[in-house]
Every structure is written in C-alpha cells, then in structure tokens.
Coordinates of C-alpha atoms in Angstrom, one line a residue:
M287 CA 66.1 -30.6 -67.8
A288 CA 69.1 -32.7 -67.0
N289 CA 69.6 -36.2 -68.4
A290 CA 71.0 -39.1 -66.2
G291 CA 74.4 -38.6 -67.6
D292 CA 74.7 -34.9 -66.6
I293 CA 73.6 -36.1 -63.0
T294 CA 76.3 -38.9 -63.0
T295 CA 79.0 -36.5 -64.2
A296 CA 78.2 -34.0 -61.6
T297 CA 78.0 -36.7 -58.9
A298 CA 81.3 -38.1 -60.0
H299 CA 83.1 -34.8 -59.7
L300 CA 81.8 -34.1 -56.2
G301 CA 84.0 -37.0 -54.7
D302 CA 87.2 -35.4 -56.4
A303 CA 89.8 -34.2 -53.9
P304 CA 90.0 -30.8 -55.7
T305 CA 86.2 -30.2 -55.3
Q306 CA 86.1 -31.3 -51.6
E307 CA 89.2 -29.1 -50.8
A308 CA 87.4 -26.2 -52.7
F309 CA 84.2 -26.7 -50.5
A310 CA 86.3 -27.0 -47.3
T311 CA 87.9 -23.7 -48.2
V312 CA 84.5 -22.2 -48.9
K313 CA 83.3 -23.4 -45.5
K314 CA 86.4 -21.9 -43.7
C315 CA 85.8 -18.5 -45.6
I316 CA 82.0 -18.5 -44.6
T317 CA 83.2 -19.3 -40.9
L318 CA 85.8 -16.5 -41.1
F319 CA 83.0 -14.3 -42.4
G320 CA 80.8 -15.2 -39.3
T321 CA 83.8 -14.6 -36.9
V322 CA 84.4 -11.1 -38.1
S323 CA 80.7 -10.4 -38.1
A324 CA 80.6 -11.6 -34.4
I325 CA 83.7 -9.3 -33.7
V326 CA 81.9 -6.5 -35.3
L327 CA 78.7 -7.0 -33.3
G328 CA 80.7 -7.5 -30.1
T329 CA 82.6 -4.2 -30.7
V330 CA 79.3 -2.4 -31.1
A331 CA 78.0 -3.9 -27.9
V332 CA 81.2 -2.7 -26.0
M333 CA 81.1 0.8 -27.5
A334 CA 77.4 1.2 -26.6
F335 CA 77.9 -0.2 -23.0
T336 CA 81.0 2.1 -22.6
G337 CA 79.1 5.2 -23.6
H338 CA 80.3 5.7 -27.1
E339 CA 78.3 6.1 -30.1
A340 CA 76.5 2.9 -31.5
T341 CA 73.8 3.7 -34.0
S342 CA 70.7 1.5 -34.8
F343 CA 72.3 0.9 -38.2
M344 CA 75.5 -0.6 -36.6
W345 CA 73.4 -2.8 -34.4
I346 CA 71.0 -4.0 -37.1
R347 CA 73.6 -4.6 -39.7
G348 CA 76.0 -6.4 -37.4
A349 CA 73.2 -8.7 -36.3
I350 CA 72.0 -9.3 -39.8
M351 CA 75.5 -10.1 -41.1
L352 CA 76.0 -12.5 -38.2
A353 CA 72.5 -14.1 -38.7
V354 CA 73.1 -14.9 -42.4
T355 CA 76.4 -16.8 -41.6
P356 CA 74.8 -20.1 -40.6
L357 CA 72.4 -19.8 -43.5
I358 CA 75.1 -19.4 -46.1
Y359 CA 77.1 -22.1 -44.3
R360 CA 74.2 -24.6 -44.7
M361 CA 73.9 -23.8 -48.2
A362 CA 77.6 -24.5 -48.7
V363 CA 77.1 -27.9 -46.8
R364 CA 74.2 -28.8 -49.0
A365 CA 76.1 -27.7 -52.1
S366 CA 79.0 -30.0 -51.2
E367 CA 76.5 -32.8 -51.0
G368 CA 75.3 -32.1 -54.5
S369 CA 72.7 -29.6 -54.4
Y370 CA 73.0 -27.2 -57.6
K371 CA 70.4 -24.9 -56.1
A372 CA 72.4 -24.4 -52.9
F373 CA 75.6 -23.9 -54.9
D374 CA 74.1 -21.4 -57.0
R375 CA 72.8 -19.4 -53.9
V376 CA 76.1 -19.5 -52.3
R377 CA 77.8 -18.2 -55.6
T378 CA 75.3 -15.6 -56.0
L379 CA 75.3 -14.3 -52.3
S380 CA 79.2 -14.5 -52.3
T381 CA 79.2 -12.2 -55.4
I382 CA 76.5 -9.8 -54.3
L383 CA 77.1 -9.3 -50.6
P384 CA 80.6 -7.9 -50.8
V385 CA 79.4 -5.3 -53.2
A386 CA 76.5 -4.3 -51.0
I387 CA 78.6 -4.2 -47.9
T388 CA 81.3 -2.0 -49.5
G389 CA 78.8 0.2 -51.2
V390 CA 76.8 0.9 -48.2
D391 CA 79.9 1.5 -46.0
L392 CA 81.0 4.1 -48.6
I393 CA 78.1 6.3 -47.9
P394 CA 79.5 9.4 -46.1
G395 CA 78.4 9.6 -42.4
L396 CA 76.7 6.3 -42.2
C397 CA 79.1 4.6 -40.1
P398 CA 82.5 5.1 -38.5
A399 CA 85.6 4.3 -40.2
W400 CA 86.5 1.4 -37.9
Y401 CA 83.0 -0.2 -38.5
A402 CA 83.5 0.1 -42.4
V403 CA 87.0 -1.4 -42.0
L404 CA 85.8 -4.5 -40.0
Q405 CA 82.8 -4.9 -42.3
G406 CA 85.3 -4.7 -45.3
L407 CA 87.3 -7.5 -43.8
S408 CA 84.3 -9.8 -43.5
A409 CA 83.5 -8.9 -47.2
L410 CA 87.0 -10.2 -48.2
A411 CA 86.1 -13.6 -46.8
L412 CA 83.0 -13.6 -49.2
I413 CA 85.2 -12.4 -52.2
A414 CA 87.3 -15.6 -51.6
V415 CA 84.2 -17.7 -51.6
A416 CA 83.1 -16.0 -54.8
F417 CA 86.3 -16.7 -56.5
I418 CA 86.3 -20.3 -55.3
T419 CA 82.8 -21.0 -56.5
C420 CA 83.6 -19.6 -59.9
G421 CA 86.7 -21.8 -60.1
S422 CA 87.3 -24.8 -62.3
A423 CA 86.9 -27.4 -59.5
L424 CA 83.4 -26.3 -58.6
R425 CA 82.5 -25.7 -62.1
A426 CA 83.3 -29.3 -63.0
A427 CA 81.3 -30.4 -60.2
F428 CA 78.3 -28.3 -61.3
P429 CA 78.1 -28.1 -65.1
E430 CA 76.2 -25.3 -66.4
K431 CA 72.4 -25.7 -66.3
K432 CA 70.7 -25.3 -69.8

C-alpha cells in the first residue's frame, strides 16, 4: 500500500520534462509499430488480391498486431497521466511482444521471409518502448511498488 508521500513523489515526476519526453517517444514508437503493422496487413491484402500466397496465419496475425496498437497506445496515454497499472502493462507488453513476434517468425515455413522482416521491424519499435519504460526518467515517475 503506497503512502501519500509515494503518490506525491510519483505525481511530481510526471510533470518533469524528461518524463514527458520519454512518454512522447513511447507514443511515437507505438505509432510506428501500428504503422508497420498496417503496412504488413496492407501488403498481405495486395498479395492476396494479386494471386500470391497469403495464408490465414498472415491475415490473422497482421490483423491482431494492428488491432492491439490502439490498446497499447491508450495504455501509454493513461500511464503518462499517472496510472501505474497502465505503465506496468505497457512495459510488460513491450518486453514480451517482440520476443513472441520474433520467436514465431523463426519457425521454419510458417511465413515468408518478407513477412518475418516486416514483423521484425515492428518489433524493433516495441523494443525501443521496452528500453524507454525501463529507463531512469520513467522509473523516477513510477517508483517500485512494494
């Protein structure tokens, strides 16, 4: 249970320039993730409509990655407003998703190389989010919960 001093300290750091810059960068990286996800899904659609292979896996995964973007972005906005729960979720998702994306893409024969490369690019944006959310500016804004 946090005492009033902990809440005041966290709130004080949220208004700091480094903290707000970090959150602005996080939001840009999440937007980049969504943009690359939209490109992936658009490419799959073009491939399908031009008679090239577009598997169910490619459609579903592309759609899921695009669909989670606004959810993660909203969590980042809530975190920038002081929600520790949202901050923790963004930090956790940005750590786990790149590993999952890359791990699945490495399964031989599951998806074409171009698809894996584009998905990997989207994962890079989330890796940046993971580094930023573990950085000193945001750690100061959200002291460890005990």
